Amino acid sequence: MNRFIKVTGLLMLSCGILAGCGEDVSHETAEKEESVQTKASSTEKEVSTYKQFAIEQLDEFVMATEGFVEAVKAGDVEKAKELYAPARMYFERSEPIAESFGDLDPRIDARLADIQAEGQGEEEWSGYHKLEYGLWEEGTTEGYEETADQLLKDVKELRAKVETVEVTPDLMITGAVDLLNEVSTSKITGEEEIYSHTDLYDFKANVEGAEKIFEIFKEKLTAKDADLVKKLDENFTVLDDLLAKYEDGKGGYVSYEKLTQEDTKALSSAVDNLGEPLSQMAIVVE
Amino acid sequence: MNTKEEQSLFKKGFSRREILKTAGIGSAGVILGATGFSGILTAFGETPFVDDNHETKNKVNFYGKHQSGILTKNPEHAYFVSLNCTAKSKVELKEMFQLWTRYSVQLMNGHLVEPDSANKLLPAPDTGEAVGLDASHLTLTFGVGPSLFEKSELGMEHMKPHELKDLPHFPKDQLDPRYVGGDICIQACADDPQVAFHAVRNLIRSARGLVTMRWSQTGFNSYGMKDKKKMTPRNLFAFKDGTGNPNVDDTKEMDEVVWVQPGESESWMSGGSYLAVRRIQMHLETWDRTALREQEATFGRHRDTGAPIGKSDEFSDMEIERKENGKSVVPENSHVFLARQVKDRMLRRSFSFSDGINSDTGSFDAGLLFISFQKNPQQFINIQNSFGRADKLNEYITHRGSALFACFPGVKKGSYLGAGLFD
Ligand code: HEM
C-alpha cells in the first residue's frame, strides 16, 4: 500500500471517529475501492501462470493414474502400492483447482469416513482411497478392477474440465491458505491415509502447492511488502527442512506411523507459523 | 494534522462496541487499509503509542508502577498460558514484547487489537470474538521463566536473577510433564471468560513463529455478595479461599511481601514479582466422603463462615497458639497451622478449574490453579516445605503442574513490557 493511501486512511479514520464528515467518507471509500479494482485486474499474468501450472499437474496426474490403474488391473499389488502415493501428489498440489468440481473431487479422493459422514453407504465409495484400502488392508487388487477403471475416467474428466475453471487471484490466495489448512486438519493427524500411512507425500504436495502460489505472486508481493516475502521464504524453508528429515532416501517419505508426538507437534507449529503470514498474501490485490 | 492531534486520535482507538455500531457504513475501522494502525503511524514516522482510555467501562489500567493482574481484586475468570520461546534473537523477543504492549493496552481498553481492513481477502486482524463485549476488567500479566535465560541465541544468561530457578521437588509432588515449566507466561483475567481467552489468542497469534504454546489452564472464581460487597470465593472443597491473604491496599505490606525492591534482585525486576503456579488436582470424590469435622480440621477453619476453628467471624484473628486441655485448637497438621509455622507470607490469587474427567479413572479432573505472588520464590518454597508430608490436605490433593516466572515491573507510558531486560 502506498503512502498516499495510508494518509487517506488516516484522514478517513478521523472522519469516522469525529463523525462530522459523512459525505467525504463515502467519497473516499469509492476512491479506495476503485484503486483496489484496478490493481486486481493487473494480476492477469499471475493468474494465467497458475492455470498453466494446474494444467501441467493434472496432465501428470492423468499419466500417473494410468500407470497406477494398470498395475491394479494387472494384479500387481507391490507395484500399485509403489505408484499410489507419488501419483496422488499431482492432485494434492493442484487441489485448489480440483476442488472447484464438487462432484469429481469426492469421487477421486473421498475417504470412507467422508462418505459415511454424508449419510451414504460404503457402496458409494470410489477412488484412490478405496484402492488404498484394497492394497493395504486386504492386500489384493481382486474385485477392484471396476473401481480402477472408474478412477481413471474421473481423473480424465477432471483434466478436461480444468480448462473451464475461471482462475482468479481470490481462488489462488484462498487456495494457498486452504492447502495449509488441509495439512493442519487432516495430514497432521494422519487421517488422510489411514491404511497406507503415506500422509507425508500429501503433506509435502500441499505445501508445494501453496509455495507455488507464493512464488507466482512473489514479485508483486516484494514490491508491496518485502518483509512479508522474507518471512514467507523463511517459513517455507523451515517447513521444507523439517519434512526433509523424513525422506526415505528412495525419493519418498517414511510411514507416518514412524513419527513421534514430538515430530508431529514440530510439523504442526511450523505449518501454523507459515499459515499466519501466508494469509497476509491477499495484500497483492490492493 | 499535527502530531498532537494524531496522538489524541489514536489514543481513542476503536471501541469494540463502536465497531458494532458503525460496521458496514464506511466506518473508520472498515476503511482503513490492510497494513492497519501501525502502518499508518509508521508513515508519519511515529512510534505507535496507545494510552489507557479512561472512558472505557469496567477498565483496569495497563500503565503503572506494577503490572495489572497481581493486586487487582476479585478476579473471576483466568486463562493462564505457558509458552516456549522460539525467537532467534533478543531483538525479535524485544519487538514481540513491544507489540504485546500495544496490543495489551488495546485489549484492556476493550478495543480491537487492530482495526479491520478494507480488503476482504485478508483474515481480520482481530479474531473478533470479543466484539460487543466491554473491557470486562481484563488484566494481563507477563512473566519470564528460568529456561528463557538458558537460550544461548538470546544471550541473556547474565541477566538471570539467581532466585529464578525451577521450583525444587517437594514431597508428594507427582508432576505431569504436560503441565511443567515454560519460557514465558501470560495470565489473562477478566469478568468474562471469552474476553480473557480472546486476549491470549490474539497475543499468541501476533507472535506466531516466536512462541509456541506449552501448556495452559483456565480457572474461575465465583463471588457471593453481602452488603453489596464481594465475599471471599469458595474453592471446590467449598472452603473460603483467600481469607488469610495480606491486604492489597496496604502499600507497605505489598512492598514487604509482593514487590521486588531496588537492590533485592536484578535491577530489571524492581517493582516486579515472582509468580509461582501449581496445577493441583483436588480429589473431589474422596473429599465428599469425608466428615465435615475432618474437613474443617484439614484447613483449621470452619466451612460455612471461614472463621478460625472455635470462632465465628471469618476475619477474626487465628490465634494459632490457642490450646484446650493442652491440645492445639487449630490442629497442628492443618493447612493453616503449617502455613503459619514459617514467617514467610505470600499473595495467593488462585482459581478453581474443572476440565472434564480423567479418562484413566473416570473421576473429575478438577482442582485449583494455584497462583501466588511473592518478591522472592523462597517464600513459596518455605511455605510448601512446611506443608511437606504433614499437611492433612495432602490426602485430598495431588500437585500435577508447576512453574515459576519472573513478572516484569509495570510499564511507564511510552515504554514497553520488560524494557529493563531487553534494552
Ligand atoms: C488445592 C490446594 C489448596 C487448597 C484447596 C488450599 C486451600 C486453602 C484454604 C481453604 C485456606 C484457608 C483460607 C485462606 O486463608 O485463604 C488456605 C490458606 C492458605 N494456604 Fe492454601 N490451599 C491449597 C494449596 C496451597 C499451596 C500450594 C500453598 C503454598 C505453598 C498454600 C498456602 C496457603 C497460605 C499461605 C494460607 C494462609 C494461611 C494463613 O496465614 O492463614 N495453599 N488454603
GROMACS .gro file of N, CA and C in nm, chain A residues 176 179 204-217 232-233 236-237 240 274 278:
model
   69
  176ALA      N    1  -0.414  -2.114  -0.145
  176ALA     CA    2  -0.286  -2.135  -0.078
  176ALA      C    3  -0.309  -2.160   0.071
  179LEU      N    4  -0.474  -2.497   0.131
  179LEU     CA    5  -0.381  -2.610   0.122
  179LEU      C    6  -0.315  -2.636   0.257
  204LYS      N    7   0.363  -3.297   0.182
  204LYS     CA    8   0.463  -3.228   0.100
  204LYS      C    9   0.397  -3.162  -0.021
  205ALA      N   10   0.308  -3.234  -0.087
  205ALA     CA   11   0.245  -3.182  -0.208
  205ALA      C   12   0.158  -3.061  -0.177
  206ASN      N   13   0.084  -3.065  -0.068
  206ASN     CA   14   0.003  -2.949  -0.028
  206ASN      C   15   0.093  -2.827  -0.006
  207VAL      N   16   0.203  -2.848   0.062
  207VAL     CA   17   0.295  -2.737   0.088
  207VAL      C   18   0.351  -2.684  -0.043
  208GLU      N   19   0.388  -2.776  -0.133
  208GLU     CA   20   0.440  -2.732  -0.263
  208GLU      C   21   0.335  -2.653  -0.341
  209GLY      N   22   0.211  -2.696  -0.329
  209GLY     CA   23   0.103  -2.625  -0.397
  209GLY      C   24   0.089  -2.483  -0.347
  210ALA      N   25   0.102  -2.466  -0.217
  210ALA     CA   26   0.092  -2.332  -0.158
  210ALA      C   27   0.215  -2.249  -0.196
  211GLU      N   28   0.329  -2.316  -0.194
  211GLU     CA   29   0.454  -2.246  -0.225
  211GLU      C   30   0.453  -2.195  -0.369
  212LYS      N   31   0.394  -2.275  -0.457
  212LYS     CA   32   0.387  -2.235  -0.597
  212LYS      C   33   0.310  -2.103  -0.611
  213ILE      N   34   0.200  -2.095  -0.541
  213ILE     CA   35   0.118  -1.973  -0.549
  213ILE      C   36   0.197  -1.853  -0.494
  214PHE      N   37   0.267  -1.878  -0.386
  214PHE     CA   38   0.352  -1.772  -0.331
  214PHE      C   39   0.458  -1.730  -0.433
  215GLU      N   40   0.523  -1.828  -0.495
  215GLU     CA   41   0.627  -1.796  -0.594
  215GLU      C   42   0.570  -1.709  -0.706
  216ILE      N   43   0.449  -1.743  -0.748
  216ILE     CA   44   0.388  -1.668  -0.859
  216ILE      C   45   0.362  -1.522  -0.819
  217PHE      N   46   0.321  -1.502  -0.697
  217PHE     CA   47   0.292  -1.366  -0.650
  217PHE      C   48   0.414  -1.292  -0.598
  232LEU      N   49   0.789  -1.523   0.465
  232LEU     CA   50   0.733  -1.642   0.400
  232LEU      C   51   0.845  -1.733   0.351
  233ASP      N   52   0.946  -1.672   0.290
  233ASP     CA   53   1.060  -1.752   0.244
  233ASP      C   54   1.119  -1.833   0.359
  236PHE      N   55   0.877  -2.115   0.476
  236PHE     CA   56   0.873  -2.229   0.384
  236PHE      C   57   1.000  -2.313   0.400
  237THR      N   58   1.113  -2.245   0.416
  237THR     CA   59   1.238  -2.318   0.431
  237THR      C   60   1.236  -2.405   0.557
  240ASP      N   61   1.009  -2.699   0.486
  240ASP     CA   62   1.071  -2.792   0.390
  240ASP      C   63   1.184  -2.871   0.455
  274LEU      N   64   0.374  -2.072   0.932
  274LEU     CA   65   0.371  -2.034   0.792
  274LEU      C   66   0.233  -1.980   0.754
  278LEU      N   67   0.111  -1.633   0.549
  278LEU     CA   68   0.055  -1.670   0.418
  278LEU      C   69  -0.082  -1.606   0.399
   0.00000   0.00000   0.00000
